[in-house]
Coordinates of C-alpha atoms in Angstrom, one line a residue:
M1487 CA 11.0 2.9 14.5
S1488 CA 14.6 2.6 15.1
A1489 CA 16.8 0.8 12.6
N1490 CA 20.4 0.5 11.5
P1491 CA 21.1 2.3 8.3
R1492 CA 24.5 2.1 6.7
P1493 CA 25.7 5.3 5.0
N1494 CA 27.7 3.7 2.3
R1495 CA 25.9 1.0 0.3
A1496 CA 28.6 0.7 -2.4
A1497 CA 28.9 -3.0 -2.2
R1498 CA 25.2 -3.6 -2.8
R1499 CA 25.1 -1.0 -5.5
F1500 CA 27.9 -2.7 -7.4
L1501 CA 25.5 -5.7 -7.8
V1502 CA 22.9 -3.5 -9.2
A1503 CA 25.3 -1.9 -11.7
A1504 CA 26.6 -5.4 -12.7
A1505 CA 23.0 -6.4 -13.5
G1506 CA 22.7 -3.4 -15.8
L1507 CA 20.0 -1.8 -13.7
T1508 CA 21.5 1.7 -13.6
T1509 CA 22.1 4.2 -16.4
A1510 CA 24.6 7.0 -16.6
G1511 CA 23.0 10.3 -15.7
A1512 CA 23.6 13.8 -14.8
L1513 CA 25.4 14.2 -11.5
V1514 CA 23.8 16.6 -9.0
A1515 CA 25.8 18.3 -6.4
A1516 CA 25.5 16.8 -2.9
M1517 CA 24.0 20.0 -1.6
P1518 CA 22.4 21.7 -4.7
A1519 CA 22.1 25.5 -4.8
A1520 CA 18.4 25.0 -4.9
A1521 CA 18.6 23.7 -1.4
Q1522 CA 19.2 27.3 -0.2
S1523 CA 15.6 28.1 -1.1
Q1524 CA 14.5 25.1 1.0
N1525 CA 14.9 27.1 4.2
A1526 CA 12.3 29.6 3.3
P1527 CA 8.8 28.6 4.4
T1528 CA 6.3 28.6 1.6
S1529 CA 2.5 28.5 1.1
T1530 CA 0.9 25.6 -0.7
E1531 CA -2.3 26.1 -2.7
S1532 CA -4.7 23.2 -2.5
R1533 CA -3.4 20.0 -4.2
S1534 CA -6.4 17.8 -3.5
G1535 CA -9.4 20.0 -3.4
N1536 CA -12.2 19.8 -5.9
G1537 CA -12.4 23.5 -7.0
N1538 CA -12.4 24.5 -10.6
G1539 CA -10.2 27.6 -10.5
N1540 CA -7.3 28.5 -12.6
G1541 CA -4.9 25.9 -11.5
N1542 CA -2.2 24.9 -14.0
G1543 CA -0.6 21.8 -12.6
H1544 CA 2.3 21.2 -10.4
G1545 CA 4.1 24.2 -8.9
N1546 CA 1.9 27.1 -9.6
G1547 CA 3.9 29.8 -7.9
N1548 CA 2.4 29.1 -4.5
G1549 CA 4.7 26.3 -3.5
N1550 CA 4.2 22.7 -4.5
G1551 CA 0.5 22.7 -5.3
H1552 CA -1.4 21.0 -8.0
G1553 CA -3.5 24.1 -8.7
H1554 CA -7.0 23.0 -7.9
G1555 CA -9.4 25.9 -7.3
H1556 CA -7.9 29.4 -7.1
G1557 CA -11.3 31.2 -7.1
H1558 CA -12.7 33.0 -4.1
P1559 CA -16.4 32.3 -3.9
K1560 CA -18.4 34.1 -1.2
P1561 CA -18.6 31.9 1.8
S1562 CA -22.1 30.6 2.6
S1563 CA -21.5 30.2 6.3
R1564 CA -19.1 31.3 9.0
T1565 CA -17.5 27.8 9.3
V1566 CA -16.3 25.3 6.7
D1567 CA -15.1 21.7 7.2
V1568 CA -11.6 20.9 6.1
Q1569 CA -10.7 17.3 5.6
L1570 CA -7.3 16.2 6.9
L1571 CA -6.1 12.8 5.6
S1572 CA -3.0 11.6 7.2
F1573 CA -0.7 8.6 7.5
N1574 CA 2.9 7.8 8.7
D1575 CA 5.8 5.4 8.5
L1576 CA 5.2 4.1 5.0
H1577 CA 8.8 3.0 4.7
G1578 CA 8.7 2.5 1.0
N1579 CA 6.1 -0.3 1.1
L1580 CA 4.7 0.1 -2.4
E1581 CA 3.7 -3.6 -2.5
P1582 CA 1.5 -5.0 0.2
P1583 CA 3.6 -6.0 3.3
A1584 CA 4.0 -9.8 3.5
G1585 CA 2.9 -12.0 6.4
S1586 CA 1.9 -10.7 9.8
A1587 CA 3.6 -7.4 9.1
G1588 CA 0.8 -6.7 6.6
M1589 CA -2.0 -7.2 9.1
V1590 CA -4.1 -4.7 11.0
N1591 CA -5.9 -5.8 14.2
E1592 CA -9.6 -5.0 14.6
T1593 CA -11.5 -5.7 17.8
Q1594 CA -14.9 -7.3 17.1
P1595 CA -18.1 -6.5 19.1
D1596 CA -17.7 -9.8 21.0
G1597 CA -14.2 -8.8 22.1
T1598 CA -12.3 -11.1 19.8
V1599 CA -9.5 -9.7 17.6
K1600 CA -9.5 -10.1 13.8
A1601 CA -6.4 -9.6 11.7
I1602 CA -7.2 -7.8 8.4
P1603 CA -4.7 -7.9 5.4
A1604 CA -3.9 -4.3 4.6
G1605 CA -1.5 -1.9 2.9
G1606 CA 0.1 -1.5 -0.5
A1607 CA 0.3 1.7 -2.6
E1608 CA -2.3 0.5 -5.1
Y1609 CA -4.9 0.3 -2.2
L1610 CA -3.6 3.4 -0.3
A1611 CA -4.0 5.5 -3.4
T1612 CA -7.5 4.2 -4.0
S1613 CA -8.5 4.8 -0.3
L1614 CA -7.2 8.4 -0.3
R1615 CA -8.9 9.2 -3.6
E1616 CA -12.2 7.8 -2.5
A1617 CA -12.0 9.6 0.8
R1618 CA -11.5 13.0 -0.9
K1619 CA -14.6 12.7 -3.1
G1620 CA -17.1 15.4 -2.4
K1621 CA -14.7 17.3 -0.1
K1622 CA -14.2 20.9 -1.2
Y1623 CA -11.3 21.4 1.2
S1624 CA -9.0 18.4 1.6
I1625 CA -5.4 18.2 2.7
T1626 CA -3.2 15.0 2.8
A1627 CA -0.3 15.1 5.3
A1628 CA 2.2 12.6 6.6
A1629 CA 4.3 12.3 9.8
G1630 CA 7.6 11.1 8.5
D1631 CA 9.5 7.9 7.6
M1632 CA 7.9 7.8 4.1
I1633 CA 11.3 6.4 3.0
G1634 CA 14.1 4.4 4.5
G1635 CA 14.1 0.9 5.8
S1636 CA 12.3 0.1 2.6
P1637 CA 11.7 -3.2 0.7
M1638 CA 14.0 -3.8 -2.2
L1639 CA 11.5 -2.4 -4.8
S1640 CA 12.1 1.0 -3.4
G1641 CA 15.3 0.7 -1.4
L1642 CA 17.4 -0.5 -4.3
F1643 CA 16.7 2.8 -6.1
H1644 CA 17.2 5.1 -3.1
D1645 CA 13.5 5.3 -2.6
E1646 CA 12.8 7.2 -5.8
P1647 CA 9.9 4.9 -6.6
T1648 CA 8.2 5.8 -3.3
V1649 CA 8.6 9.5 -3.8
E1650 CA 7.1 9.2 -7.3
A1651 CA 4.2 7.3 -5.8
L1652 CA 3.6 9.9 -3.1
N1653 CA 3.6 12.6 -5.8
K1654 CA 0.9 10.7 -7.7
M1655 CA -1.1 10.3 -4.5
K1656 CA -1.0 14.1 -4.2
L1657 CA 0.6 14.2 -0.7
D1658 CA 0.5 17.8 0.3
V1659 CA 3.1 17.9 3.1
S1660 CA 5.2 15.6 5.3
S1661 CA 7.5 16.0 8.3
V1662 CA 10.8 14.2 8.1
G1663 CA 11.3 11.1 10.3
N1664 CA 14.5 9.5 11.5
H1665 CA 14.7 7.3 8.4
E1666 CA 14.7 10.2 6.1
F1667 CA 18.3 10.6 7.4
D1668 CA 19.4 7.1 6.7
E1669 CA 21.6 8.2 3.8
G1670 CA 22.5 11.6 5.2
A1671 CA 21.6 15.3 4.8
A1672 CA 22.7 15.6 1.2
E1673 CA 20.6 12.7 0.0
L1674 CA 17.6 14.0 1.8
V1675 CA 18.0 17.4 0.1
R1676 CA 18.2 15.5 -3.3
I1677 CA 15.0 13.6 -2.4
Q1678 CA 13.3 17.0 -1.9
N1679 CA 14.8 18.9 -4.8
G1680 CA 15.3 16.1 -7.4
G1681 CA 18.3 15.1 -9.5
C1682 CA 19.9 11.8 -10.3
H1683 CA 21.9 10.0 -7.6
P1684 CA 25.4 11.4 -7.2
T1685 CA 27.2 8.1 -7.7
E1686 CA 24.7 5.9 -9.5
G1687 CA 23.2 8.4 -11.8
C1688 CA 19.8 8.0 -13.3
F1689 CA 18.0 4.7 -13.0
E1690 CA 15.8 5.0 -16.0
K1691 CA 15.9 6.4 -19.6
D1692 CA 13.3 8.5 -21.3
A1693 CA 11.6 7.7 -24.7
K1694 CA 14.7 9.1 -26.5
G1695 CA 17.1 6.9 -24.6
K1696 CA 18.4 9.7 -22.5
P1697 CA 18.9 9.5 -18.7
K1698 CA 15.6 10.3 -17.0
K1699 CA 16.1 12.8 -14.2
F1700 CA 14.4 12.2 -10.8
K1701 CA 12.0 15.0 -10.2
G1702 CA 12.1 15.0 -6.4
A1703 CA 9.3 15.4 -3.9
E1704 CA 6.5 17.6 -5.2
F1705 CA 5.4 18.1 -1.5
P1706 CA 7.5 20.0 1.1
Y1707 CA 9.4 17.9 3.6
L1708 CA 9.4 19.9 6.9
A1709 CA 12.2 19.7 9.4
A1710 CA 11.7 22.5 11.8
N1711 CA 13.9 21.0 14.6
V1712 CA 16.8 20.1 12.3
T1713 CA 19.5 22.7 11.8
K1714 CA 22.9 22.8 10.2
E1715 CA 25.7 22.9 12.8
K1716 CA 27.8 25.4 11.0
T1717 CA 25.1 28.0 10.2
G1718 CA 22.3 27.2 12.6
K1719 CA 19.8 27.4 9.8
P1720 CA 17.1 24.8 9.1
L1721 CA 18.1 22.0 6.7
L1722 CA 14.7 22.1 5.1
K1723 CA 11.5 24.3 5.5
P1724 CA 10.3 24.4 9.1
Y1725 CA 6.7 25.0 8.1
T1726 CA 4.3 25.5 5.2
V1727 CA 0.9 27.1 4.9
W1728 CA -1.9 25.5 2.9
K1729 CA -4.4 27.9 1.3
K1730 CA -7.6 27.8 -0.5
D1731 CA -10.4 30.3 -0.9
G1732 CA -9.2 32.3 2.0
V1733 CA -8.8 29.2 4.3
K1734 CA -5.3 29.0 5.7
I1735 CA -3.8 26.2 7.7
G1736 CA -0.2 26.1 8.8
F1737 CA 1.8 22.8 9.1
I1738 CA 4.9 22.5 11.3
G1739 CA 7.0 19.4 10.9
V1740 CA 9.5 17.9 13.4
T1741 CA 11.2 14.6 13.9
L1742 CA 12.1 13.1 17.3
E1743 CA 14.9 14.9 19.1
N1744 CA 16.7 11.6 19.7
T1745 CA 17.2 10.9 16.0
P1746 CA 21.0 10.9 16.4
G1747 CA 20.6 8.0 18.8
I1748 CA 18.8 5.8 16.3
V1749 CA 20.6 6.7 13.1
T1750 CA 24.2 6.1 12.2
A1751 CA 26.6 9.0 12.9
A1752 CA 27.2 9.5 9.1
G1753 CA 23.4 10.0 8.6
V1754 CA 23.2 13.0 10.9
K1755 CA 26.7 14.4 10.4
G1756 CA 26.7 18.2 10.4
L1757 CA 23.2 18.4 11.8
K1758 CA 21.7 19.4 15.2
F1759 CA 18.4 18.1 16.4
H1760 CA 16.3 20.2 18.8
D1761 CA 13.6 19.7 21.4
E1762 CA 10.2 19.0 19.7
I1763 CA 8.1 21.1 22.1
E1764 CA 10.3 24.2 22.0
T1765 CA 10.5 24.0 18.2
V1766 CA 6.8 23.6 17.6
N1767 CA 6.0 26.4 20.0
K1768 CA 8.5 28.7 18.4
Y1769 CA 7.1 28.3 14.9
A1770 CA 3.5 28.3 16.1
K1771 CA 4.1 31.7 17.5
E1772 CA 5.7 32.8 14.2
L1773 CA 2.7 31.6 12.2
D1774 CA 0.3 33.2 14.7
R1775 CA 2.1 36.6 14.1
Q1776 CA 1.6 36.1 10.4
G1777 CA -2.1 35.7 10.9
V1778 CA -2.2 31.9 10.5
K1779 CA -4.4 30.8 13.5
S1780 CA -5.1 27.2 12.4
I1781 CA -2.0 25.1 12.9
V1782 CA -1.3 21.3 12.7
A1783 CA 1.9 19.8 14.0
L1784 CA 3.4 16.8 12.1
I1785 CA 5.5 15.0 14.7
H1786 CA 7.6 11.9 14.0
E1787 CA 7.3 10.7 17.6
G1788 CA 4.5 8.6 19.0
G1789 CA 2.9 6.6 21.7
A1790 CA 1.8 3.2 22.7
P1791 CA -2.0 2.5 23.0
A1792 CA -3.1 -0.1 25.5
S1793 CA -4.4 -2.2 22.6
S1794 CA -2.9 -3.0 19.2
S1795 CA -6.3 -2.8 17.6
Y1796 CA -6.8 0.2 15.3
N1797 CA -10.3 0.7 16.6
Y1798 CA -9.4 0.8 20.3
N1799 CA -10.8 3.7 22.3
C1800 CA -7.7 5.3 23.9
D1801 CA -9.9 7.9 25.6
S1802 CA -11.4 5.4 28.0
P1803 CA -12.1 5.9 30.8
G1804 CA -10.9 9.5 30.3
A1805 CA -9.2 11.6 27.7
G1806 CA -5.9 10.0 26.7
D1807 CA -6.0 7.4 29.5
G1808 CA -5.4 4.6 27.0
I1809 CA -2.1 5.8 25.6
S1810 CA 1.4 6.2 27.0
G1811 CA 4.8 7.1 25.6
P1812 CA 6.8 10.2 24.6
I1813 CA 4.0 11.8 22.6
V1814 CA 1.8 12.2 25.7
E1815 CA 4.3 14.6 27.4
I1816 CA 5.0 16.3 24.1
A1817 CA 1.3 16.9 23.5
K1818 CA 0.9 18.3 27.0
G1819 CA 3.7 20.8 26.4
I1820 CA 2.8 22.1 22.9
T1821 CA 1.1 25.5 22.8
P1822 CA -2.7 25.7 22.5
K1823 CA -2.1 27.6 19.3
V1824 CA -1.6 24.1 17.7
D1825 CA -5.0 22.5 16.9
A1826 CA -4.1 18.9 16.2
L1827 CA -1.1 16.6 16.3
V1828 CA -0.4 14.0 13.6
T1829 CA 2.2 11.6 14.9
G1830 CA 4.2 8.5 14.0
H1831 CA 7.4 6.5 14.7
T1832 CA 5.8 3.8 16.9
H1833 CA 3.9 2.2 14.1
Q1834 CA 0.7 2.2 16.2
A1835 CA -2.8 3.2 15.3
Y1836 CA -4.7 5.6 17.6
V1837 CA -7.0 8.6 17.7
C1838 CA -6.8 10.1 21.1
T1839 CA -7.7 13.3 22.9
V1840 CA -4.9 14.7 25.0
P1841 CA -5.7 18.1 26.6
D1842 CA -3.5 21.0 25.7
P1843 CA -1.8 23.2 28.4
S1844 CA -5.0 25.2 28.7
G1845 CA -7.1 22.1 29.3
K1846 CA -8.8 22.3 25.9
P1847 CA -9.3 18.9 24.0
R1848 CA -6.8 18.3 21.2
L1849 CA -6.6 15.4 18.8
V1850 CA -3.4 13.2 18.7
T1851 CA -3.5 10.7 15.8
S1852 CA -1.4 8.0 14.2
A1853 CA -2.2 5.5 11.4
S1854 CA -0.2 2.3 12.0
S1855 CA 2.6 1.9 9.4
F1856 CA 3.4 0.6 5.9
G1857 CA 0.3 2.2 4.4
K1858 CA -2.0 -0.1 6.2
A1859 CA -4.3 2.6 7.5
Y1860 CA -5.0 6.3 7.2
T1861 CA -6.7 8.9 9.5
D1862 CA -9.6 11.0 8.3
T1863 CA -10.0 14.1 10.4
T1864 CA -12.5 16.9 10.0
L1865 CA -11.2 20.3 11.0
T1866 CA -13.9 22.9 11.5
Y1867 CA -12.5 26.2 10.3
D1868 CA -14.0 29.5 11.5
R1869 CA -13.7 32.1 8.8
R1870 CA -14.1 35.0 11.3
T1871 CA -11.4 33.9 13.8
K1872 CA -9.4 32.0 11.2
D1873 CA -9.0 29.3 13.8
I1874 CA -10.1 25.7 14.2
V1875 CA -13.1 25.1 16.4
R1876 CA -12.2 22.5 18.9
T1877 CA -15.0 20.6 20.7
T1878 CA -15.1 17.4 22.8
A1879 CA -16.9 15.5 20.1
K1880 CA -13.8 13.6 19.1
S1881 CA -15.7 10.6 17.6
A1882 CA -17.3 12.9 15.1
T1883 CA -14.1 14.6 14.0
S1884 CA -11.4 11.9 13.5
K1885 CA -11.3 8.2 12.7
N1886 CA -8.8 5.6 11.5
Y1887 CA -9.6 3.5 8.5
V1888 CA -8.0 0.3 7.3
V1889 CA -6.5 0.3 3.8
T1890 CA -8.1 -3.0 2.9
R1891 CA -7.1 -5.1 -0.1
D1892 CA -10.6 -5.9 -1.3
Q1893 CA -11.0 -2.6 -3.0
P1894 CA -9.9 -1.8 -6.6
K1895 CA -6.2 -1.2 -7.3
A1896 CA -5.1 2.2 -8.5
A1897 CA -4.0 1.7 -12.1
D1898 CA -1.2 4.3 -12.0
M1899 CA 0.3 2.6 -8.9
T1900 CA 0.1 -0.8 -10.5
Q1901 CA 2.0 0.6 -13.6
L1902 CA 4.6 2.3 -11.4
I1903 CA 5.2 -0.9 -9.4
N1904 CA 5.5 -3.0 -12.5
R1905 CA 7.9 -0.6 -14.1
W1906 CA 10.3 -0.6 -11.2
N1907 CA 9.9 -4.3 -10.6
T1908 CA 11.1 -4.9 -14.2
L1909 CA 14.3 -3.0 -13.3
A1910 CA 14.8 -4.9 -10.0
A1911 CA 13.9 -8.4 -11.3
P1912 CA 17.4 -9.6 -12.3
I1913 CA 18.5 -9.4 -8.7
A1914 CA 15.3 -9.5 -6.7
N1915 CA 14.2 -13.0 -8.0
R1916 CA 17.5 -14.8 -7.3
P1917 CA 16.9 -17.6 -4.8
Q1918 CA 18.9 -17.4 -1.6
G1919 CA 17.6 -20.2 0.7
Y1920 CA 14.6 -22.2 1.8
I1921 CA 12.2 -22.2 4.8
S1922 CA 9.6 -24.6 6.0
A1923 CA 7.2 -22.1 7.5
D1924 CA 6.8 -18.4 8.2
I1925 CA 9.6 -17.0 10.3
N1926 CA 8.2 -13.9 12.0
G1927 CA 10.3 -10.8 12.6
R1928 CA 8.7 -7.4 12.2
G1929 CA 5.3 -8.9 12.5
S1930 CA 6.1 -10.5 15.9
T1931 CA 5.1 -8.7 19.0
A1932 CA 7.2 -10.9 21.3
Y1933 CA 10.5 -9.6 22.8
E1934 CA 12.3 -12.5 21.3
K1935 CA 11.5 -12.9 17.6
P1936 CA 12.2 -16.1 15.7
L1937 CA 13.6 -14.2 12.8
G1938 CA 15.8 -12.2 15.2
N1939 CA 17.3 -15.5 16.5
L1940 CA 17.9 -16.6 12.9
I1941 CA 19.7 -13.4 12.0
A1942 CA 21.8 -13.4 15.1
D1943 CA 22.7 -17.1 14.5
A1944 CA 23.7 -16.2 10.9
Q1945 CA 26.0 -13.5 12.2
L1946 CA 27.6 -15.7 14.8
T1947 CA 28.1 -18.5 12.3
G1948 CA 29.6 -16.2 9.6
L1949 CA 31.9 -14.4 12.0
A1950 CA 33.0 -17.2 14.4
P1951 CA 36.0 -18.4 12.3
A1952 CA 39.2 -16.9 13.6
D1953 CA 40.0 -15.2 10.3
K1954 CA 36.5 -13.7 10.2
G1955 CA 36.6 -12.2 13.7
G1956 CA 36.4 -15.1 16.2
A1957 CA 32.9 -14.1 17.4
Q1958 CA 31.6 -15.9 20.5
L1959 CA 28.1 -14.4 20.4
A1960 CA 26.1 -12.0 18.2
L1961 CA 23.6 -9.2 19.0
M1962 CA 21.0 -7.8 16.6
N1963 CA 18.8 -4.7 17.1
P1964 CA 15.1 -5.4 16.7
G1965 CA 14.5 -2.2 14.7
G1966 CA 16.8 -3.5 12.0
I1967 CA 14.4 -6.4 11.2
R1968 CA 12.1 -4.8 8.7
S1969 CA 9.8 -7.7 7.7
D1970 CA 9.0 -11.4 8.1
L1971 CA 10.2 -14.3 6.0
V1972 CA 7.0 -15.6 4.5
Y1973 CA 6.6 -19.2 3.3
K1974 CA 4.1 -18.4 0.6
A1975 CA 5.7 -17.4 -2.7
S1976 CA 5.7 -13.7 -3.4
G1977 CA 6.2 -14.3 -7.2
T1978 CA 7.0 -17.3 -9.4
E1979 CA 9.8 -18.6 -7.2
G1980 CA 7.6 -21.2 -5.4
D1981 CA 6.6 -21.6 -1.8
G1982 CA 9.3 -21.7 0.8
V1983 CA 11.9 -20.1 -1.4
V1984 CA 13.7 -17.0 0.0
T1985 CA 14.6 -14.6 -2.8
Y1986 CA 17.3 -11.9 -2.7
G1987 CA 14.5 -9.4 -2.7
E1988 CA 12.8 -11.0 0.3
A1989 CA 16.1 -11.1 2.2
F1990 CA 16.8 -7.5 1.3
T1991 CA 13.3 -6.5 2.6
V1992 CA 14.2 -8.1 6.0
Q1993 CA 17.6 -6.3 6.2
P1994 CA 17.6 -3.4 3.7
F1995 CA 20.4 -1.3 5.3
T1996 CA 23.4 -3.5 4.4
N1997 CA 25.3 -2.4 7.4
L1998 CA 28.9 -3.7 7.7
M1999 CA 29.3 -6.3 10.4
N2000 CA 31.8 -5.6 13.2
V2001 CA 33.4 -8.0 15.7
V2002 CA 34.8 -6.3 18.8
D2003 CA 36.2 -7.1 22.3
L2004 CA 33.7 -6.4 25.1
T2005 CA 34.3 -7.1 28.7
G2006 CA 31.7 -9.2 30.5
A2007 CA 30.8 -6.0 32.5
D2008 CA 30.2 -4.2 29.2
L2009 CA 28.0 -7.0 28.0
I2010 CA 26.0 -7.0 31.2
A2011 CA 25.6 -3.2 31.0
A2012 CA 24.4 -3.4 27.4
L2013 CA 21.7 -6.0 28.3
K2014 CA 20.5 -3.8 31.2
Q2015 CA 20.4 -0.8 28.8
Q2016 CA 17.7 -2.6 26.9
V2017 CA 15.2 -1.7 29.6
S2018 CA 16.8 1.4 31.3
G2019 CA 18.1 4.9 30.5
K2020 CA 16.6 6.2 27.3
N2021 CA 15.2 2.7 26.6
E2022 CA 13.3 2.3 29.9
E2023 CA 10.0 3.7 28.7
S2024 CA 10.1 1.8 25.4
P2025 CA 12.4 -1.2 25.8
K2026 CA 14.6 -2.3 22.9
I2027 CA 15.2 -6.0 23.4
L2028 CA 18.3 -7.2 21.5
Q2029 CA 18.0 -10.4 19.5
I2030 CA 20.7 -12.9 20.6
S2031 CA 22.5 -15.8 19.1
R2032 CA 22.3 -19.4 20.3
G2033 CA 24.1 -20.1 23.5
L2034 CA 23.4 -16.7 25.1
T2035 CA 20.6 -16.9 27.7
Y2036 CA 19.2 -14.7 30.5
T2037 CA 16.0 -13.8 32.4
L2038 CA 14.0 -10.7 31.8
D2039 CA 11.9 -10.0 34.8
L2040 CA 9.1 -7.6 33.9
T2041 CA 7.8 -7.4 37.5
K2042 CA 10.8 -5.2 38.3
T2043 CA 11.7 -1.7 36.9
G2044 CA 14.6 -0.3 35.0
A2045 CA 17.9 -2.1 34.8
D2046 CA 16.8 -4.5 37.6
R2047 CA 14.6 -6.2 35.0
V2048 CA 17.8 -8.0 33.8
D2049 CA 19.4 -10.0 36.5
A2050 CA 23.2 -10.2 35.8
A2051 CA 23.4 -13.6 37.6
T2052 CA 21.1 -15.2 35.0
I2053 CA 23.2 -14.1 32.0
K2054 CA 25.1 -17.1 30.6
L2055 CA 27.0 -18.1 27.5
N2056 CA 26.8 -21.8 26.7
G2057 CA 25.7 -22.5 30.2
E2058 CA 28.5 -20.5 31.9
A2059 CA 27.8 -17.3 33.8
I2060 CA 29.2 -14.2 32.1
D2061 CA 32.4 -13.1 33.9
P2062 CA 32.5 -9.3 34.3
A2063 CA 36.3 -9.3 34.1
R2064 CA 36.6 -11.6 31.0
T2065 CA 36.8 -10.4 27.4
Y2066 CA 34.3 -11.7 24.8
R2067 CA 34.3 -11.3 21.0
V2068 CA 30.9 -9.9 20.0
A2069 CA 29.5 -9.7 16.5
M2070 CA 27.0 -6.9 15.7
N2071 CA 26.3 -4.5 12.9
E2072 CA 28.2 -1.2 12.8
F2073 CA 25.1 0.7 14.0
L2074 CA 25.0 -1.1 17.3
A2075 CA 28.8 -1.1 17.5
G2076 CA 28.6 2.7 17.4
G2077 CA 26.2 2.8 20.4
G2078 CA 23.1 3.1 18.3
D2079 CA 19.6 2.6 19.7
N2080 CA 20.8 4.0 23.1
F2081 CA 23.4 1.3 23.8
P2082 CA 26.5 3.2 24.9
A2083 CA 28.1 0.1 26.4
L2084 CA 28.3 -1.5 23.0
A2085 CA 30.4 1.5 21.8
L2086 CA 33.2 0.5 24.2
G2087 CA 34.3 -2.3 22.0
K2088 CA 38.0 -2.7 21.2
N2089 CA 40.1 -4.5 18.5
K2090 CA 37.3 -4.0 15.9
L2091 CA 37.3 -6.1 12.8
N2092 CA 35.2 -5.0 9.9
A2093 CA 33.4 -7.8 8.1
A2094 CA 30.9 -8.3 5.3
S2095 CA 27.5 -6.6 5.3
D2096 CA 24.7 -8.0 7.4
L2097 CA 22.7 -8.9 4.3
D2098 CA 25.7 -10.8 2.8
V2099 CA 26.2 -12.7 6.0
F2100 CA 22.5 -13.5 6.2
N2101 CA 22.3 -14.7 2.6
A2102 CA 25.4 -16.8 3.0
Y2103 CA 23.9 -18.5 6.0
L2104 CA 20.7 -19.2 4.1
A2105 CA 22.6 -20.7 1.2
A2106 CA 24.8 -22.9 3.4
N2107 CA 22.2 -24.1 5.8
S2108 CA 19.1 -24.7 3.7
S2109 CA 18.1 -26.6 0.6
P2110 CA 14.8 -27.6 -1.2
T2111 CA 14.9 -30.9 0.7
K2112 CA 16.2 -29.5 4.0
P2113 CA 14.6 -26.1 4.5
L2114 CA 15.2 -24.0 7.6
A2115 CA 12.5 -24.3 10.3
P2116 CA 11.6 -21.3 12.5
P2117 CA 14.0 -21.2 15.5
V2118 CA 12.4 -21.8 18.9
A2119 CA 12.3 -18.6 20.9
D2120 CA 13.6 -19.9 24.2
R2121 CA 16.8 -17.8 24.8
I2122 CA 15.2 -15.1 26.9
T2123 CA 13.1 -16.3 29.9
I2124 CA 10.3 -13.8 30.5
V2125 CA 8.9 -13.3 34.0
K2126 CA 5.6 -11.4 34.1

């Protein structure tokens, strides 16, 4: 999902250093020499199979494998089943997501919908390991946004804890997502290759007290449609080939072409993002020429099923009839050489069949987000043709499973979480404010979210004084709200207490706040851009501060859904010719999330980070005896 990453988090990192959480370490170059080898596609020997060959651990000369089973037994039949486990949009959620953001909807036989608590690395690891049992050929793949927009446990340490967890889970391959670019190309290369952070050094020490170097991702990150502007060469590998006992399956990874529209300019500086269909087709042709006939595309772009339930049949009444969104057209345009599409970005769960350009059935899957679900797909591999046998029996070949919390925890994940929590504790457990009930943000499906209102109000309050910018209203992008504020205590702080870690989880990007002059015409245009242009198919409804009201008419289409005559500030109609002081984070002020009208602001004043402004509001406006109640969501009138 879109968000608002800030490229420079120095202010927040100072707090970490002050708390003694970082250690001096070896400095790695922003673009290490090893990155040059990243551009060469590799083959990956099985990481997660159950063979007993001559494997010798991580990195056996065939890429980033774990060396399970290098023998070549004589096949007993023409076809073999290959298990493909997949998930997407983990976003560093090592601990179970709190509140409604940690629920998966399941439709019951009687038509009612049940919310199931799900997610957390301890349970995801257990689920994947159990699913692999008895499977000779098993691959685990991801469709991007493994990191970025992460809770404090991971985000405070530049997502090194999450990459370590994914290594332990034996992830074989992942595409990049838009959030992999939150901190820029150089940081993404470091995440792949390893090395300590260039400004903060190493976060841990080894047994001898020396800086402990970050190992990097032991799986290839694929970025086929991301090239360097200066050279035209891929930033990372475009594809990889998984091999075991003569079975070969190619993986091509792409992120959405519009990544520059939903990431700060600094995050994508020096990079060019290309069309998803053209890129996948290009490399599928290249793999085919190499004799790799079985191909899976990992695409960080997705769709919207007609139901939020993970077990919804999106092939009813016909193939793919129950899903809409960008992935549908992408799937229809990708060459039949590709046998399955593992997707993400929209945080939805679906297993659909969208016919390829030749009319053949082809799976398109997605597994919710935050590690709450995974997809188990059976690919039938024909040893003679070296291709995947595709049939219409979708129900027998792919299914989504909930990562429930009633199963045993993976001990190595528990140890990892405890280790990093110990480092984060001095900052994470500090109380910031008090609430009287859950205040839903990420977990809310409504256009106007209670937590969105609270954040916008905090921004308006903090930046309304003349010396702080003189803001008259504030706007917040919904993708920047990464969680809910949950009343129940997450640790020992007590119910209703909002800790620094919980506030960080809500707003992990620490964007600088901006206050700018916008004309009334610009403001009206921006509100219309929520539901038109690039946002028409998937509206991005801005969260607005108190005093700003308007009507959203969903019976109309495009920009007409927002009636300019209904837009008012403190009861007065917005004057197109008048100038207004508007507070928003620097991501929105740069036109992010496809709001070009917001980039027209003048007389910009830089303020504190959005997290600092939010925490200051919590501290000043709540107490143990007077906690904040969830704001009433009544600023946007919805007509259906």
